[in-house]
Coordinates of C-alpha atoms in Angstrom, one line a residue:
M1 CA -7.4 -23.3 -27.3
K2 CA -6.1 -20.7 -24.7
K3 CA -8.0 -20.5 -21.3
S4 CA -9.4 -16.9 -21.1
V5 CA -9.6 -14.4 -18.0
V6 CA -11.3 -11.0 -17.7
I7 CA -9.8 -9.0 -14.7
I8 CA -11.8 -6.3 -13.3
G9 CA -9.4 -3.5 -12.2
G10 CA -6.1 -2.4 -13.8
G11 CA -4.2 -1.8 -10.4
L12 CA -1.1 -3.3 -9.2
G13 CA -2.8 -6.8 -8.4
G14 CA -4.8 -7.0 -11.5
L15 CA -1.7 -6.2 -13.5
F16 CA 0.4 -8.7 -11.8
V17 CA -2.2 -11.6 -12.1
G18 CA -2.6 -10.5 -15.9
A19 CA 1.1 -10.6 -16.6
I20 CA 1.7 -13.9 -15.0
L21 CA -1.2 -15.6 -16.5
S22 CA -0.4 -14.5 -19.8
K23 CA 3.1 -15.8 -19.6
E24 CA 1.3 -19.1 -18.8
G25 CA -0.6 -18.9 -22.1
F26 CA -3.9 -17.4 -21.0
Q27 CA -5.9 -14.9 -23.0
V28 CA -6.0 -11.7 -20.8
T29 CA -8.4 -8.9 -20.8
I30 CA -8.0 -6.0 -18.3
L31 CA -10.8 -3.9 -17.8
E32 CA -9.8 -0.4 -16.0
K33 CA -12.3 2.3 -15.3
N34 CA -9.8 5.2 -15.4
A35 CA -8.0 6.6 -18.1
T36 CA -4.7 5.5 -16.7
I37 CA -3.9 2.0 -15.4
G38 CA -1.9 1.2 -12.4
G39 CA -4.2 2.0 -9.4
G40 CA -1.8 3.4 -6.8
L41 CA 1.0 3.4 -9.5
Q42 CA -0.7 6.0 -11.4
S43 CA 1.2 9.3 -12.2
F44 CA -0.4 12.6 -13.3
R45 CA 0.8 15.9 -14.8
R46 CA 0.6 19.0 -13.1
F47 CA 2.3 22.5 -13.2
G48 CA 4.5 20.7 -16.0
E49 CA 5.9 17.9 -13.7
M50 CA 5.0 14.3 -13.4
F51 CA 3.6 13.2 -9.9
D52 CA 3.3 9.9 -8.3
S53 CA -0.3 9.4 -7.0
G54 CA 1.2 7.4 -4.1
M55 CA 4.5 7.3 -2.0
H56 CA 6.3 4.7 -3.4
V57 CA 9.3 3.6 -1.3
I58 CA 9.2 -0.1 -2.2
G59 CA 10.8 -3.2 -0.8
G60 CA 11.4 -6.6 -2.5
L61 CA 13.0 -5.2 -5.5
E62 CA 16.6 -5.6 -4.4
P63 CA 18.8 -8.4 -6.0
G64 CA 17.3 -11.7 -4.4
G65 CA 14.2 -9.9 -3.5
N66 CA 10.9 -11.6 -3.6
V67 CA 9.1 -9.2 -6.1
R68 CA 12.5 -9.1 -8.2
R69 CA 12.3 -12.7 -8.6
I70 CA 8.8 -12.5 -9.9
C71 CA 9.8 -9.6 -12.3
D72 CA 12.6 -12.1 -13.5
Y73 CA 10.1 -14.9 -14.2
I74 CA 7.8 -12.3 -16.0
G75 CA 10.9 -11.0 -17.9
I76 CA 10.8 -7.2 -16.8
T77 CA 13.6 -7.0 -14.4
D78 CA 16.0 -5.2 -16.8
K79 CA 13.6 -2.6 -17.8
I80 CA 12.8 -1.5 -14.1
D81 CA 14.4 1.9 -13.3
V82 CA 14.8 2.3 -9.4
M83 CA 17.1 4.1 -7.1
P84 CA 18.0 2.5 -3.7
V85 CA 17.6 4.8 -0.7
D86 CA 20.8 5.7 1.1
D87 CA 22.3 2.9 3.2
D88 CA 23.3 5.1 6.1
C89 CA 19.9 6.7 6.4
T90 CA 17.0 4.8 4.9
D91 CA 14.5 6.9 6.9
E92 CA 14.5 9.7 9.0
L93 CA 12.1 10.3 11.9
Y94 CA 11.3 13.7 13.8
F95 CA 9.0 13.7 16.9
S96 CA 7.9 17.5 17.3
E97 CA 7.2 16.6 21.1
D98 CA 10.9 16.8 21.8
R99 CA 12.2 18.1 18.6
Q100 CA 14.4 14.9 18.4
H101 CA 15.6 13.2 14.8
Y102 CA 16.3 9.7 14.6
R103 CA 18.1 8.5 11.5
I104 CA 17.8 4.7 10.8
A105 CA 20.4 2.6 8.8
K106 CA 19.9 -0.4 6.5
G107 CA 20.2 -4.0 7.4
K108 CA 19.9 -5.6 10.7
E109 CA 23.0 -4.3 12.1
G110 CA 22.5 -1.0 10.8
F111 CA 19.1 -0.8 12.2
V112 CA 20.3 -1.9 15.7
K113 CA 23.4 0.4 15.9
S114 CA 21.5 3.4 14.7
L115 CA 18.7 3.3 17.3
A116 CA 21.0 2.0 20.0
S117 CA 23.0 5.4 19.4
Y118 CA 19.8 7.1 20.8
F119 CA 19.1 4.4 23.2
P120 CA 22.4 2.9 24.4
D121 CA 20.6 0.9 27.3
E122 CA 18.4 -0.9 24.8
E123 CA 21.2 -2.2 22.4
E124 CA 20.7 -5.9 23.2
N125 CA 16.9 -5.8 23.4
L126 CA 17.1 -4.4 19.8
R127 CA 19.1 -7.2 18.7
R128 CA 16.6 -9.7 20.1
Y129 CA 13.7 -7.5 18.7
V130 CA 15.2 -7.6 15.1
E131 CA 15.8 -11.3 15.4
A132 CA 12.1 -11.8 16.4
I133 CA 10.8 -9.6 13.5
F134 CA 12.8 -11.9 11.2
R135 CA 11.8 -15.0 12.9
V136 CA 8.1 -14.2 12.7
T137 CA 8.4 -13.2 8.9
D138 CA 9.9 -16.7 8.4
E139 CA 6.8 -18.2 9.2
V140 CA 5.3 -17.0 5.9
D141 CA 6.4 -19.3 3.2
L142 CA 5.1 -16.9 0.6
F143 CA 7.1 -14.0 1.6
Y144 CA 10.2 -16.1 1.0
L145 CA 8.5 -17.9 -2.2
R146 CA 8.7 -21.1 -0.7
P147 CA 6.3 -24.0 -1.8
A148 CA 3.0 -23.7 0.6
K149 CA 2.1 -26.9 2.6
E150 CA -0.9 -28.7 1.7
F151 CA -1.8 -29.1 5.5
V152 CA -3.1 -26.3 7.8
V153 CA -0.4 -24.1 8.9
T154 CA 0.1 -23.5 12.9
H155 CA 1.8 -20.2 13.8
S156 CA 3.7 -19.1 16.9
E157 CA 2.3 -17.1 19.7
E158 CA 4.3 -14.3 18.6
F159 CA 3.0 -14.3 15.0
L160 CA -0.8 -14.0 16.3
M161 CA -0.2 -11.4 19.1
S162 CA -0.8 -7.7 18.6
A163 CA 1.9 -5.6 17.0
N164 CA 2.1 -3.3 19.8
D165 CA 2.3 -6.1 22.5
F166 CA 5.1 -7.8 20.5
I167 CA 7.2 -4.4 20.5
A168 CA 6.8 -4.1 24.2
K169 CA 7.7 -7.6 24.7
Y170 CA 11.3 -6.9 23.3
L171 CA 11.8 -3.0 24.0
T172 CA 11.4 -1.4 27.6
N173 CA 11.8 2.2 26.8
P174 CA 8.3 3.9 25.7
R175 CA 9.8 6.2 23.3
L176 CA 11.7 3.5 21.7
R177 CA 8.6 1.5 21.2
S178 CA 7.0 4.3 19.4
V179 CA 10.2 4.8 17.3
A180 CA 10.0 1.1 16.4
A181 CA 6.5 1.5 15.3
Y182 CA 7.2 4.6 13.1
M183 CA 5.8 3.0 9.9
N184 CA 2.8 1.8 11.4
P185 CA 0.7 4.8 10.4
F186 CA 1.7 4.4 6.8
Y187 CA 0.5 0.8 6.5
G188 CA -2.7 1.2 8.4
G189 CA -1.5 0.1 11.9
R190 CA -4.1 0.5 15.1
H191 CA -3.3 -0.2 18.7
N192 CA -4.4 -3.4 19.8
Q193 CA -5.4 -4.6 16.5
T194 CA -2.5 -4.9 13.9
P195 CA -1.3 -8.3 14.2
A196 CA 2.6 -8.6 14.9
Y197 CA 3.0 -10.6 11.6
I198 CA 2.2 -7.5 9.6
H199 CA 4.3 -5.4 11.5
A200 CA 7.2 -8.1 11.1
I201 CA 6.6 -8.3 7.3
I202 CA 6.7 -4.5 6.9
S203 CA 9.8 -4.1 8.9
T204 CA 11.7 -6.9 7.4
L205 CA 11.2 -5.5 4.1
Y206 CA 12.5 -2.1 5.0
I207 CA 15.3 -3.4 7.1
I208 CA 16.5 -5.5 4.3
G209 CA 16.7 -2.4 2.1
S210 CA 14.0 -0.3 -0.4
E211 CA 14.1 1.4 -3.4
R212 CA 12.3 4.3 -5.3
F213 CA 10.9 4.5 -8.8
V214 CA 12.9 6.7 -11.0
G215 CA 10.9 9.1 -13.4
G216 CA 7.3 8.1 -12.3
S217 CA 5.7 4.7 -10.9
Y218 CA 3.6 4.6 -13.8
Q219 CA 6.3 3.2 -15.8
F220 CA 6.1 -0.2 -13.8
A221 CA 2.4 -0.5 -14.3
N222 CA 3.1 0.1 -18.1
L223 CA 5.7 -2.7 -18.2
L224 CA 3.2 -5.2 -16.5
A225 CA 0.7 -4.2 -19.2
S226 CA 3.3 -4.5 -22.1
V227 CA 3.7 -8.0 -20.9
I228 CA 0.0 -8.9 -21.3
E229 CA -0.1 -7.3 -24.7
E230 CA 3.0 -8.8 -25.9
N231 CA 1.4 -12.2 -25.3
G232 CA -1.9 -11.2 -27.0
G233 CA -3.9 -9.9 -24.4
Q234 CA -5.3 -6.5 -23.9
V235 CA -5.5 -3.8 -21.3
I236 CA -8.5 -1.5 -21.9
S237 CA -8.9 1.8 -19.9
N238 CA -11.6 4.0 -19.6
S239 CA -13.8 0.8 -19.3
P240 CA -15.7 0.8 -15.9
V241 CA -17.3 -2.5 -15.2
E242 CA -21.0 -1.8 -14.0
W243 CA -22.3 -5.3 -13.9
V244 CA -21.3 -8.9 -13.2
E245 CA -23.7 -11.4 -14.2
V246 CA -24.1 -14.4 -12.1
T247 CA -26.3 -17.6 -12.3
D248 CA -25.9 -20.9 -10.5
R249 CA -23.0 -19.7 -8.7
Q250 CA -20.9 -19.1 -12.1
V251 CA -20.3 -15.7 -13.7
Q252 CA -21.8 -15.4 -17.2
Y253 CA -20.2 -12.2 -18.4
V254 CA -19.2 -8.7 -17.1
R255 CA -20.8 -5.5 -18.7
C256 CA -19.0 -2.1 -18.7
K257 CA -20.8 1.2 -18.9
N258 CA -20.5 1.4 -22.5
K259 CA -22.8 -1.8 -22.7
Q260 CA -19.9 -3.7 -23.9
E261 CA -19.9 -7.4 -22.7
Y262 CA -16.9 -9.6 -22.1
R263 CA -16.9 -13.3 -21.4
A264 CA -14.2 -15.7 -20.1
D265 CA -13.5 -19.0 -18.6
Y266 CA -12.4 -17.1 -15.4
Y267 CA -13.1 -13.7 -13.8
I268 CA -10.7 -11.9 -11.7
S269 CA -11.5 -8.7 -9.3
D270 CA -8.8 -6.4 -8.4
I271 CA -11.2 -4.1 -7.0
H272 CA -12.4 -3.6 -3.4
P273 CA -14.6 -6.5 -2.5
C274 CA -17.6 -4.3 -1.3
T275 CA -17.4 -2.6 -4.5
L276 CA -17.4 -5.8 -6.5
L277 CA -20.4 -6.9 -4.5
S278 CA -22.3 -3.8 -5.3
M279 CA -22.3 -4.6 -9.0
M280 CA -23.6 -8.3 -8.7
P281 CA -26.9 -9.8 -8.2
E282 CA -27.7 -10.1 -4.4
Q283 CA -28.1 -14.0 -4.8
A284 CA -24.5 -14.4 -6.0
F285 CA -23.3 -14.7 -2.2
P286 CA -25.1 -15.6 0.8
K287 CA -26.6 -12.7 2.9
A288 CA -24.1 -13.5 5.7
F289 CA -21.0 -13.1 3.6
R290 CA -22.2 -9.8 2.2
Q291 CA -22.9 -8.7 5.8
R292 CA -19.6 -10.1 6.9
L293 CA -17.6 -8.0 4.2
D294 CA -19.6 -4.9 5.0
E295 CA -18.8 -5.2 8.7
I296 CA -14.9 -5.6 8.2
P297 CA -13.5 -2.3 9.0
N298 CA -11.2 -0.5 6.5
A299 CA -7.8 0.8 6.8
Y300 CA -8.0 4.5 6.9
S301 CA -7.1 6.9 4.0
A302 CA -5.0 9.9 3.6
F303 CA -4.7 13.6 2.7
A304 CA -1.9 14.4 0.3
L305 CA 0.0 17.5 -1.2
Y306 CA 1.9 17.5 -4.6
I307 CA 4.1 20.5 -4.5
K308 CA 6.3 22.1 -7.0
V309 CA 9.1 24.1 -5.8
R310 CA 11.4 26.7 -7.2
E311 CA 14.3 25.6 -9.2
N312 CA 17.4 24.8 -6.9
S313 CA 15.7 25.7 -3.8
F314 CA 15.1 22.1 -2.3
P315 CA 17.6 19.4 -1.9
Y316 CA 16.8 16.0 -3.2
I317 CA 16.6 13.9 -0.2
N318 CA 17.5 10.2 -0.9
H319 CA 15.4 8.8 1.9
S320 CA 12.0 9.3 3.4
E321 CA 11.2 11.8 6.3
Y322 CA 8.6 11.2 8.8
Y323 CA 7.1 13.7 11.0
M324 CA 5.2 12.6 14.2
S325 CA 3.6 14.9 16.7
R326 CA 3.8 12.8 20.0
Y327 CA 5.2 9.5 20.7
D328 CA 2.0 8.3 22.3
D329 CA -0.1 8.9 19.3
V330 CA 2.0 6.9 16.9
W331 CA -0.9 4.2 16.9
N332 CA -3.6 6.7 16.7
F333 CA -3.6 8.0 13.3
G334 CA -7.0 6.6 12.6
R335 CA -8.7 8.0 15.6
L336 CA -11.0 11.0 15.2
D337 CA -10.5 11.9 18.9
R338 CA -7.2 13.3 17.9
P339 CA -6.1 16.5 16.2
W340 CA -5.4 16.5 12.5
P341 CA -2.5 16.1 11.2
L342 CA -0.9 13.6 14.0
G343 CA 1.9 13.4 11.3
F344 CA 3.2 12.8 7.6
L345 CA 5.7 11.2 5.3
I346 CA 7.4 13.5 3.0
M347 CA 9.8 12.6 0.1
T348 CA 11.4 13.9 -3.2
P349 CA 11.0 11.3 -5.9
P350 CA 14.1 10.9 -8.1
E351 CA 14.3 11.7 -11.8
P352 CA 16.6 10.2 -14.4
N353 CA 20.2 11.8 -13.9
Q354 CA 18.9 13.3 -10.6
S355 CA 20.8 16.5 -9.6
A356 CA 21.3 17.6 -6.1
Y357 CA 18.1 19.5 -6.1
S358 CA 14.4 18.4 -6.6
R359 CA 11.4 20.2 -8.3
K360 CA 8.9 18.5 -6.6
V361 CA 7.8 17.3 -3.1
L362 CA 5.3 14.6 -2.0
V363 CA 3.6 14.8 1.4
T364 CA 1.1 12.2 2.6
A365 CA -0.8 12.5 6.0
P366 CA -3.2 9.6 7.1
M367 CA -6.5 10.6 7.5
N368 CA -10.0 9.0 8.7
F369 CA -12.6 8.9 5.9
E370 CA -14.9 10.3 8.6
R371 CA -13.3 13.6 8.2
V372 CA -14.8 14.0 4.5
R373 CA -18.1 12.1 5.3
R374 CA -20.0 15.3 4.8
W375 CA -19.1 15.4 1.1
E376 CA -19.4 11.6 0.6
D377 CA -22.4 12.0 -2.1
T378 CA -20.3 14.6 -4.2
T379 CA -18.3 13.8 -7.2
V380 CA -15.0 15.1 -8.3
G381 CA -14.8 18.8 -9.4
R382 CA -18.5 19.3 -8.0
R383 CA -17.8 19.2 -4.1
G384 CA -18.7 22.8 -3.5
D385 CA -16.8 25.8 -2.0
D386 CA -16.8 24.4 1.4
Y387 CA -14.9 21.5 0.3
I388 CA -12.4 23.6 -1.4
Q389 CA -12.0 25.9 1.7
W390 CA -11.7 22.8 3.9
K391 CA -8.7 21.5 1.6
A392 CA -7.1 24.7 1.9
E393 CA -7.3 24.9 5.7
M394 CA -5.8 21.2 5.9
T395 CA -3.1 22.2 3.5
E396 CA -2.0 25.3 5.7
L397 CA -2.1 22.7 8.7
L398 CA 0.5 20.5 6.8
L399 CA 2.4 23.3 5.7
N400 CA 2.8 24.4 9.3
Q401 CA 4.3 21.2 10.3
I402 CA 6.5 20.9 7.3
E403 CA 8.2 24.4 8.3
E404 CA 9.5 22.7 11.6
I405 CA 11.7 20.3 9.7
H406 CA 12.3 22.6 6.8
P407 CA 12.4 26.3 7.9
G408 CA 11.4 28.5 5.1
F409 CA 9.6 25.7 3.0
R410 CA 6.7 28.2 2.3
D411 CA 8.7 30.4 0.4
I412 CA 10.0 28.3 -1.9
I413 CA 6.5 26.9 -3.2
E414 CA 5.8 27.4 -6.8
D415 CA 2.5 25.4 -7.1
I416 CA 0.7 23.0 -4.9
N417 CA -2.1 20.4 -5.4
S418 CA -4.2 18.3 -2.8
S419 CA -5.9 15.4 -2.6
S420 CA -8.4 14.0 0.0
P421 CA -9.6 10.5 1.0
L422 CA -12.8 11.3 -1.4
T423 CA -10.0 11.4 -4.2
I424 CA -8.9 8.0 -3.3
R425 CA -12.2 6.6 -3.0
D426 CA -13.5 7.9 -6.4
F427 CA -10.3 7.2 -8.5
Y428 CA -9.5 3.8 -7.1
S429 CA -13.3 2.6 -6.3
V430 CA -12.2 1.7 -2.8
K431 CA -14.7 1.9 0.0
D432 CA -13.9 4.8 2.7
G433 CA -11.1 5.6 0.5
S434 CA -9.0 3.0 2.3
L435 CA -5.2 3.1 1.3
Y436 CA -4.4 -0.7 2.9
G437 CA -7.8 -2.6 2.1
F438 CA -9.5 -4.4 5.0
S439 CA -8.0 -3.7 8.3
K440 CA -6.4 -6.9 9.9
D441 CA -7.1 -7.7 13.5
W442 CA -5.0 -10.2 15.7
K443 CA -8.1 -10.8 17.7
N444 CA -9.9 -12.4 14.8
I445 CA -7.5 -13.2 12.0
T446 CA -10.0 -15.0 9.9
L447 CA -12.4 -12.3 9.7
S448 CA -9.8 -9.9 8.5
Q449 CA -8.3 -12.4 5.9
L450 CA -10.5 -13.0 2.8
P451 CA -9.5 -15.8 0.5
V452 CA -8.9 -15.5 -3.1
V453 CA -11.3 -18.1 -4.0
T454 CA -14.9 -17.4 -3.6
K455 CA -18.1 -19.3 -3.5
V456 CA -18.8 -18.3 -7.5
R457 CA -16.7 -20.9 -9.1
N458 CA -15.1 -19.1 -11.7
L459 CA -14.6 -16.0 -9.8
L460 CA -11.4 -15.2 -7.9
L461 CA -10.2 -12.1 -5.9
T462 CA -6.7 -10.4 -5.7
G463 CA -5.5 -6.9 -4.4
Q464 CA -4.7 -5.6 -0.9
S465 CA -7.7 -6.7 0.8
N466 CA -6.7 -10.5 0.3
N467 CA -3.7 -11.7 2.4
L468 CA -1.1 -9.0 2.3
H469 CA -1.1 -5.3 1.2
G470 CA 1.3 -2.8 -0.2
F471 CA 3.5 -3.1 -3.2
C472 CA 5.2 -6.5 -2.1
G473 CA 2.0 -7.8 -0.4
V474 CA -0.1 -7.3 -3.7
A475 CA 2.6 -8.9 -5.8
L476 CA 2.8 -12.0 -3.5
T477 CA -1.2 -12.1 -3.2
A478 CA -1.1 -12.2 -7.2
I479 CA 0.6 -15.5 -6.8
N480 CA -2.0 -17.1 -4.6
T481 CA -4.9 -16.0 -7.0
C482 CA -3.0 -17.3 -10.2
E483 CA -2.3 -20.7 -8.4
A484 CA -6.0 -20.9 -7.5
I485 CA -6.3 -21.4 -11.2
L486 CA -2.9 -23.2 -12.2
G487 CA -2.4 -25.4 -9.1
L488 CA -0.6 -25.2 -5.5
N489 CA 2.9 -24.1 -5.8
Y490 CA 2.6 -24.0 -9.8
I491 CA 4.3 -20.6 -9.7
I492 CA 6.3 -20.9 -6.7
N493 CA 8.2 -23.9 -8.1
K494 CA 9.0 -21.9 -11.3
L495 CA 10.2 -19.3 -9.2
Q496 CA 12.7 -21.4 -7.5
K497 CA 14.9 -21.1 -10.7
C498 CA 14.9 -17.2 -10.9

């Protein structure tokens, strides 16, 4: 008989785990609280347009990429519709402090040459820096889908140092150091906290190359769900789990709010670990473990704009644009003693048969949850007029900055919608609306890394609070979760043929 698994949460991690296990013969049931599956891959319709809920510039889907190889194994690669960003400009940075633009090209040589054109005295330092990035990333076997070692792995000194010290070790110009850390605000980076290996892995992904989903990221979530369903499993939306019954360190069943109970051989949580604990008996885990999870800081959240512009008024831009206020603040996006917004990421998502113009623009600005703490006890649609006024004020602040890089932008806006950290918290059941799960800290790596295996024998974890975060990181963590059931290197060995 088939082994069965119930997965709590139909986000990217839960869907990847479900697709892999269903391919391996498991009877998979995914329970998703929202009407739409996908977590951060969700899309929604406003003003007659389909908007992605997240900013999906993704790495790992290029030919030979790690996520692409996983998709080859699952059998969905030929159905994925992505568009590579421009080789000569994968990202464009703008620093308001001196009104300087920086355009960064694809590949190791492209990265070095493009930044060396602005900092010619640093060209050799840039080469050494890029080689160091790839050297640190090479210490992560999972990133390259190499078989994991059965003994304890030791890492280099650089792997375990802080990201800002790692950058400063190779680059001498203070402004170039800030430019090199430009993606830091958009993976939850913090000064003297984020480990170098996190910075290295993210940088490696985007130096190799990145893509965008064409026509909406929800389609990727649907592809993963289709694998589960084709193998006899089910993905059930509008089914929020309210209780996980545990006795003698073993899950007995999960119960949804509609009182339906689900039983299985294994249970996997794809929701924030603190949210999961709130659904379980206190005795399921030791008090020290609960306290430890509650004390781990979460990565910061974001305020976002979803904008529809007039037809043929705004160009389709096939790379991301980053607005930064000041060079010194590139590490300070999560701090409350700095003005908001310190910056944002802006992009135009591609459509099938994309023309020279875009009808929609997505803007994401990192934001600390404390800025919305006064409304934490409210629910969607019932937050009050003061919240609506606050959102309008935040929107205006962002539009003022957008005008710096796109003068006249206000005049072409047809409709605009916004979301806050409260939106992220409520739709994704994520503590403090964290975009990137638990915040990693180089000073205590073990504290900020949560194993996928738990003290409850048939309960496993997956998602961005375990191991790595982001689109690629969550896909790789899904392998860890599956191999906790199937055996070390079981999936990795199969991927060697992909």
